[in-house]
PDB file of C-alpha atoms in Angstrom:
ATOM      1  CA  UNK A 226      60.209  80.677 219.132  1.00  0.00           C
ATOM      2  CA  UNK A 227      56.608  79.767 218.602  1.00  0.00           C
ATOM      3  CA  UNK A 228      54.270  79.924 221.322  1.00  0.00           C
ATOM      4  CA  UNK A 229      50.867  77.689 221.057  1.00  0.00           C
ATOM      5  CA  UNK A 230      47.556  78.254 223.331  1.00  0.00           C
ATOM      6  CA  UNK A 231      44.939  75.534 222.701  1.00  0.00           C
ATOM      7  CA  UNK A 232      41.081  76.138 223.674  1.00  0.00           C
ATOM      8  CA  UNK A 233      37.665  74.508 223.703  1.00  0.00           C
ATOM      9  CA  UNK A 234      38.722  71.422 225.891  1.00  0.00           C
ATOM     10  CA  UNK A 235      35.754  70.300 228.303  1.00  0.00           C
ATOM     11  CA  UNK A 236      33.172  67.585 229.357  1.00  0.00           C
ATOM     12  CA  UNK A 237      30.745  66.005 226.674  1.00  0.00           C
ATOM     13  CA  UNK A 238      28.848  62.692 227.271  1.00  0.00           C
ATOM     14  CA  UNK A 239      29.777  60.107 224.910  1.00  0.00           C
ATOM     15  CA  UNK A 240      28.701  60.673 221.027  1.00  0.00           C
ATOM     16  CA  UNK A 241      29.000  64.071 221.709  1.00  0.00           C
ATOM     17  CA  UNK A 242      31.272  66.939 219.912  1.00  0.00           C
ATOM     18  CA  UNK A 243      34.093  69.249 220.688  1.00  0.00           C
ATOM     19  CA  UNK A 244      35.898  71.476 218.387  1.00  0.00           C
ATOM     20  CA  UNK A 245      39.802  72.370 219.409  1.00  0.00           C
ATOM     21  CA  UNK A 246      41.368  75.302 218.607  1.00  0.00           C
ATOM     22  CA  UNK A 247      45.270  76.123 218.522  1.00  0.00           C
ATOM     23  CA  UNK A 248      46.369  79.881 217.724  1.00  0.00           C
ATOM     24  CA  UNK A 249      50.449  79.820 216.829  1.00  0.00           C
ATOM     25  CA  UNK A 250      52.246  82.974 217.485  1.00  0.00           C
ATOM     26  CA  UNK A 251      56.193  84.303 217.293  1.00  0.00           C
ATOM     27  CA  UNK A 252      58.289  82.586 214.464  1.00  0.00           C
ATOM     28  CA  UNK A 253      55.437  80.901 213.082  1.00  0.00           C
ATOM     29  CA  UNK A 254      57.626  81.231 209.812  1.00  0.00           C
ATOM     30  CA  UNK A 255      59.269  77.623 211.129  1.00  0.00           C
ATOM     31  CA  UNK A 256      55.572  76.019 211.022  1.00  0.00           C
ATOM     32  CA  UNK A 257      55.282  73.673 208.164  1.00  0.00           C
ATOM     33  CA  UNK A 258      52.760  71.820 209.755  1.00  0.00           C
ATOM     34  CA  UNK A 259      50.474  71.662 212.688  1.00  0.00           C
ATOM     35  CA  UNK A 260      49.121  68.790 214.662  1.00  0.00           C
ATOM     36  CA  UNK A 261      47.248  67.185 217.642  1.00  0.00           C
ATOM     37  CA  UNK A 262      48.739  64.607 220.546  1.00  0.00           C
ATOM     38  CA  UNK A 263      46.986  63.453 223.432  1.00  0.00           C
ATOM     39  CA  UNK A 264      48.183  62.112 226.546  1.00  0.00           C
ATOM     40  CA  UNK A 265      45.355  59.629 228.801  1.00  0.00           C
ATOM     41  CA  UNK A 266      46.499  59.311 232.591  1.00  0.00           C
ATOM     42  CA  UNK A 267      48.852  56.607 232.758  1.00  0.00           C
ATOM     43  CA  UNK A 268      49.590  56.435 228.942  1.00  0.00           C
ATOM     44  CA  UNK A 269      52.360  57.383 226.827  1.00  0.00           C
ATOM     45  CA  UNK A 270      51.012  60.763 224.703  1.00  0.00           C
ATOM     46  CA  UNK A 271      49.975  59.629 221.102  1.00  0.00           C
ATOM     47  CA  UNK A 272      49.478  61.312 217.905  1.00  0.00           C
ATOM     48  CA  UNK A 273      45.581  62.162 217.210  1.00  0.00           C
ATOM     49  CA  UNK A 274      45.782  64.109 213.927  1.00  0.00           C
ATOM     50  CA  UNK A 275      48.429  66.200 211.951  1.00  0.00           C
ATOM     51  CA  UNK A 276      48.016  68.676 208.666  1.00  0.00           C
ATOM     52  CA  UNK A 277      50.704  70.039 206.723  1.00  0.00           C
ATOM     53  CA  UNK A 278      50.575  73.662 205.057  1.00  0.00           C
ATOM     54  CA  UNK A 279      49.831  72.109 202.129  1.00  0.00           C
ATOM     55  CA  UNK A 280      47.158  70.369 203.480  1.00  0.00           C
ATOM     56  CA  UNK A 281      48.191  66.955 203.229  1.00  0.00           C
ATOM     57  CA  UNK A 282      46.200  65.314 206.603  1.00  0.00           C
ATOM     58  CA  UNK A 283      47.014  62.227 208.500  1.00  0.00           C
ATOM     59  CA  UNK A 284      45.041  60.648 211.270  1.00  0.00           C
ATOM     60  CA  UNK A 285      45.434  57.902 213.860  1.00  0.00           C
ATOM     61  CA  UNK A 286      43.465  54.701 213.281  1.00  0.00           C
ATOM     62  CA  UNK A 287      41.358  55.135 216.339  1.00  0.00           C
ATOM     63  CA  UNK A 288      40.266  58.741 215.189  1.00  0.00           C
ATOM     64  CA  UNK A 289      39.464  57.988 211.720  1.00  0.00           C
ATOM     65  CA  UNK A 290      36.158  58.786 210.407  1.00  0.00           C
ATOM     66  CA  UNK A 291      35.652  60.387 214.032  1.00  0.00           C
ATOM     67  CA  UNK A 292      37.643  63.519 214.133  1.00  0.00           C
ATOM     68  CA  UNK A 293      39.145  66.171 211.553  1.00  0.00           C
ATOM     69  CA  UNK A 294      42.029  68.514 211.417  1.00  0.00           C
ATOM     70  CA  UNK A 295      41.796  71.709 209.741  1.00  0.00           C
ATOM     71  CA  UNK A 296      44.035  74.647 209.320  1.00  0.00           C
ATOM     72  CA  UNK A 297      43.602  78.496 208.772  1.00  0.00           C
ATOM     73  CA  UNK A 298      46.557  79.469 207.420  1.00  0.00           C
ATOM     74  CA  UNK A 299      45.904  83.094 207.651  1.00  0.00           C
ATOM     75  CA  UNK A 300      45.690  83.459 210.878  1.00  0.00           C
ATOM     76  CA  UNK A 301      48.467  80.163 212.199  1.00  0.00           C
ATOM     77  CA  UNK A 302      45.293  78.094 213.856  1.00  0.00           C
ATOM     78  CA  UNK A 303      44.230  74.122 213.831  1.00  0.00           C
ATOM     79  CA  UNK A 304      41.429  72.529 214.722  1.00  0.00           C
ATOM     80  CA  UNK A 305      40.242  69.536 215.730  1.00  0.00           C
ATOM     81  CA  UNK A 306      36.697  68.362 214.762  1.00  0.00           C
ATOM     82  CA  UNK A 307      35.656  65.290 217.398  1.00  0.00           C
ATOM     83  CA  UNK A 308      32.455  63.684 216.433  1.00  0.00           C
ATOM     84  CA  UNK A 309      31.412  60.353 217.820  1.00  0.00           C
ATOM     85  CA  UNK A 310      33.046  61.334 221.274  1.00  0.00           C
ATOM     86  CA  UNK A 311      34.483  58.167 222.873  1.00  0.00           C
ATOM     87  CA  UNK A 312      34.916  57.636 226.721  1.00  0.00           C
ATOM     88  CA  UNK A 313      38.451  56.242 225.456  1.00  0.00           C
ATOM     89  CA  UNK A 314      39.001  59.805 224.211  1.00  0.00           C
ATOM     90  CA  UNK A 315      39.253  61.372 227.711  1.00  0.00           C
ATOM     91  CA  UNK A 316      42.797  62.769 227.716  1.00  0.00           C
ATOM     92  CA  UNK A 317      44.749  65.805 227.848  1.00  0.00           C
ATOM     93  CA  UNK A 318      45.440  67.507 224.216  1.00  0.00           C
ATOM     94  CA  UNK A 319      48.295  69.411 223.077  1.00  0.00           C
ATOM     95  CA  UNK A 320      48.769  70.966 220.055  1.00  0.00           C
ATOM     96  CA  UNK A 321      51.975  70.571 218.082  1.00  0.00           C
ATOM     97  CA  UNK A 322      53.461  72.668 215.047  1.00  0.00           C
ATOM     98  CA  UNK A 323      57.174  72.740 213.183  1.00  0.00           C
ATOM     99  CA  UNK A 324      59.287  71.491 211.238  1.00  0.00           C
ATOM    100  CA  UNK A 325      58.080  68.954 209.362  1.00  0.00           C
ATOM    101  CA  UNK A 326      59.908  66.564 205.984  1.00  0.00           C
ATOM    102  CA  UNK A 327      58.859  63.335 204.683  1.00  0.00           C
ATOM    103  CA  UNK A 328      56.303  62.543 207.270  1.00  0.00           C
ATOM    104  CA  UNK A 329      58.632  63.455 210.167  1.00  0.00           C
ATOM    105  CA  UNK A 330      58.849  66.406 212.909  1.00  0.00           C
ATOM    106  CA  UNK A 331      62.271  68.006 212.979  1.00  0.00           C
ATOM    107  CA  UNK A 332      63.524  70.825 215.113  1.00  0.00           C
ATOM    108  CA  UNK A 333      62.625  73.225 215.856  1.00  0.00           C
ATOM    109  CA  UNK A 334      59.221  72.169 217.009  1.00  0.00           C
ATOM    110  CA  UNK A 335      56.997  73.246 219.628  1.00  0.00           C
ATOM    111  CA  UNK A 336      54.437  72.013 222.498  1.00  0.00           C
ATOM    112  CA  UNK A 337      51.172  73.867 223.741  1.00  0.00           C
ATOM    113  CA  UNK A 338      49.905  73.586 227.442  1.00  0.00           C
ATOM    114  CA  UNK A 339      47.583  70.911 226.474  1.00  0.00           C
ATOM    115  CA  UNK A 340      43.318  70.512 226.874  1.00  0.00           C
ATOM    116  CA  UNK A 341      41.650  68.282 229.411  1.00  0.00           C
ATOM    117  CA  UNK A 342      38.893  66.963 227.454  1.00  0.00           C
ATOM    118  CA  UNK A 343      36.670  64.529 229.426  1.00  0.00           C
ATOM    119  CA  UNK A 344      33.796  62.300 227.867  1.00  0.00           C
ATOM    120  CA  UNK A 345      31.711  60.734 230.388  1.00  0.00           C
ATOM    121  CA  UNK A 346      29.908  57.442 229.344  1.00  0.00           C
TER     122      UNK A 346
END
């Protein structure tokens, strides 16, 4: 089992910044990579950003050139850079981290409790 606790969720006005963090603990031998989601009220939860433990990054189109995913191996954490802050952006975010082959999550992989992060316009 791998257990995931996100921080640094909040309120920004639009154009501002927030950095997430995720720490993984437990099994965090099963990681191969780590990743963002976010879920908007009424909306289906949609991949924001994911990084592989090689490093190898992929972003959604309506993040790019907005927000970056980073990893510190060392010590099992992600983050999540958001620049340009959008009120479109206001959702809940959950971290994600697994299994992970050819682009794809496999099992086992794991959810955090999610961050409300609200931009106001």
């Amino acid at each position: 089992q791998v257990q995931l606790v996100e921080s640094g969720g909040g309120l920004v006005q639009a154009g501002g910044s927030l950095r997430l963090s995720c720490v993984a603990s437990g099994s965090t031998f099963d990681i191969d990579a780590m990743g963002w989601y976010r879920q908007a009220p009424g909306k289906q939860r949609e991949l924001v950003a994911t990084i592989t433990n090689g490093g190898t990054t992929n972003y959604a189109d309506s993040v790019k050139g907005r927000f970056a995913i980073s990893r510190y191996n060392a010590k099992n954490t992600v983050y999540l850079q958001m620049n340009s802050l959008e009120p479109e952006d206001t959702a809940i975010y959950y971290c994600k981290a697994g299994r992970w082959y050819g682009g794809m999550w496999y099992t086992p992989a794991y959810w955090g409790q999610g961050t409300q992060v609200t931009v106001s316009s």
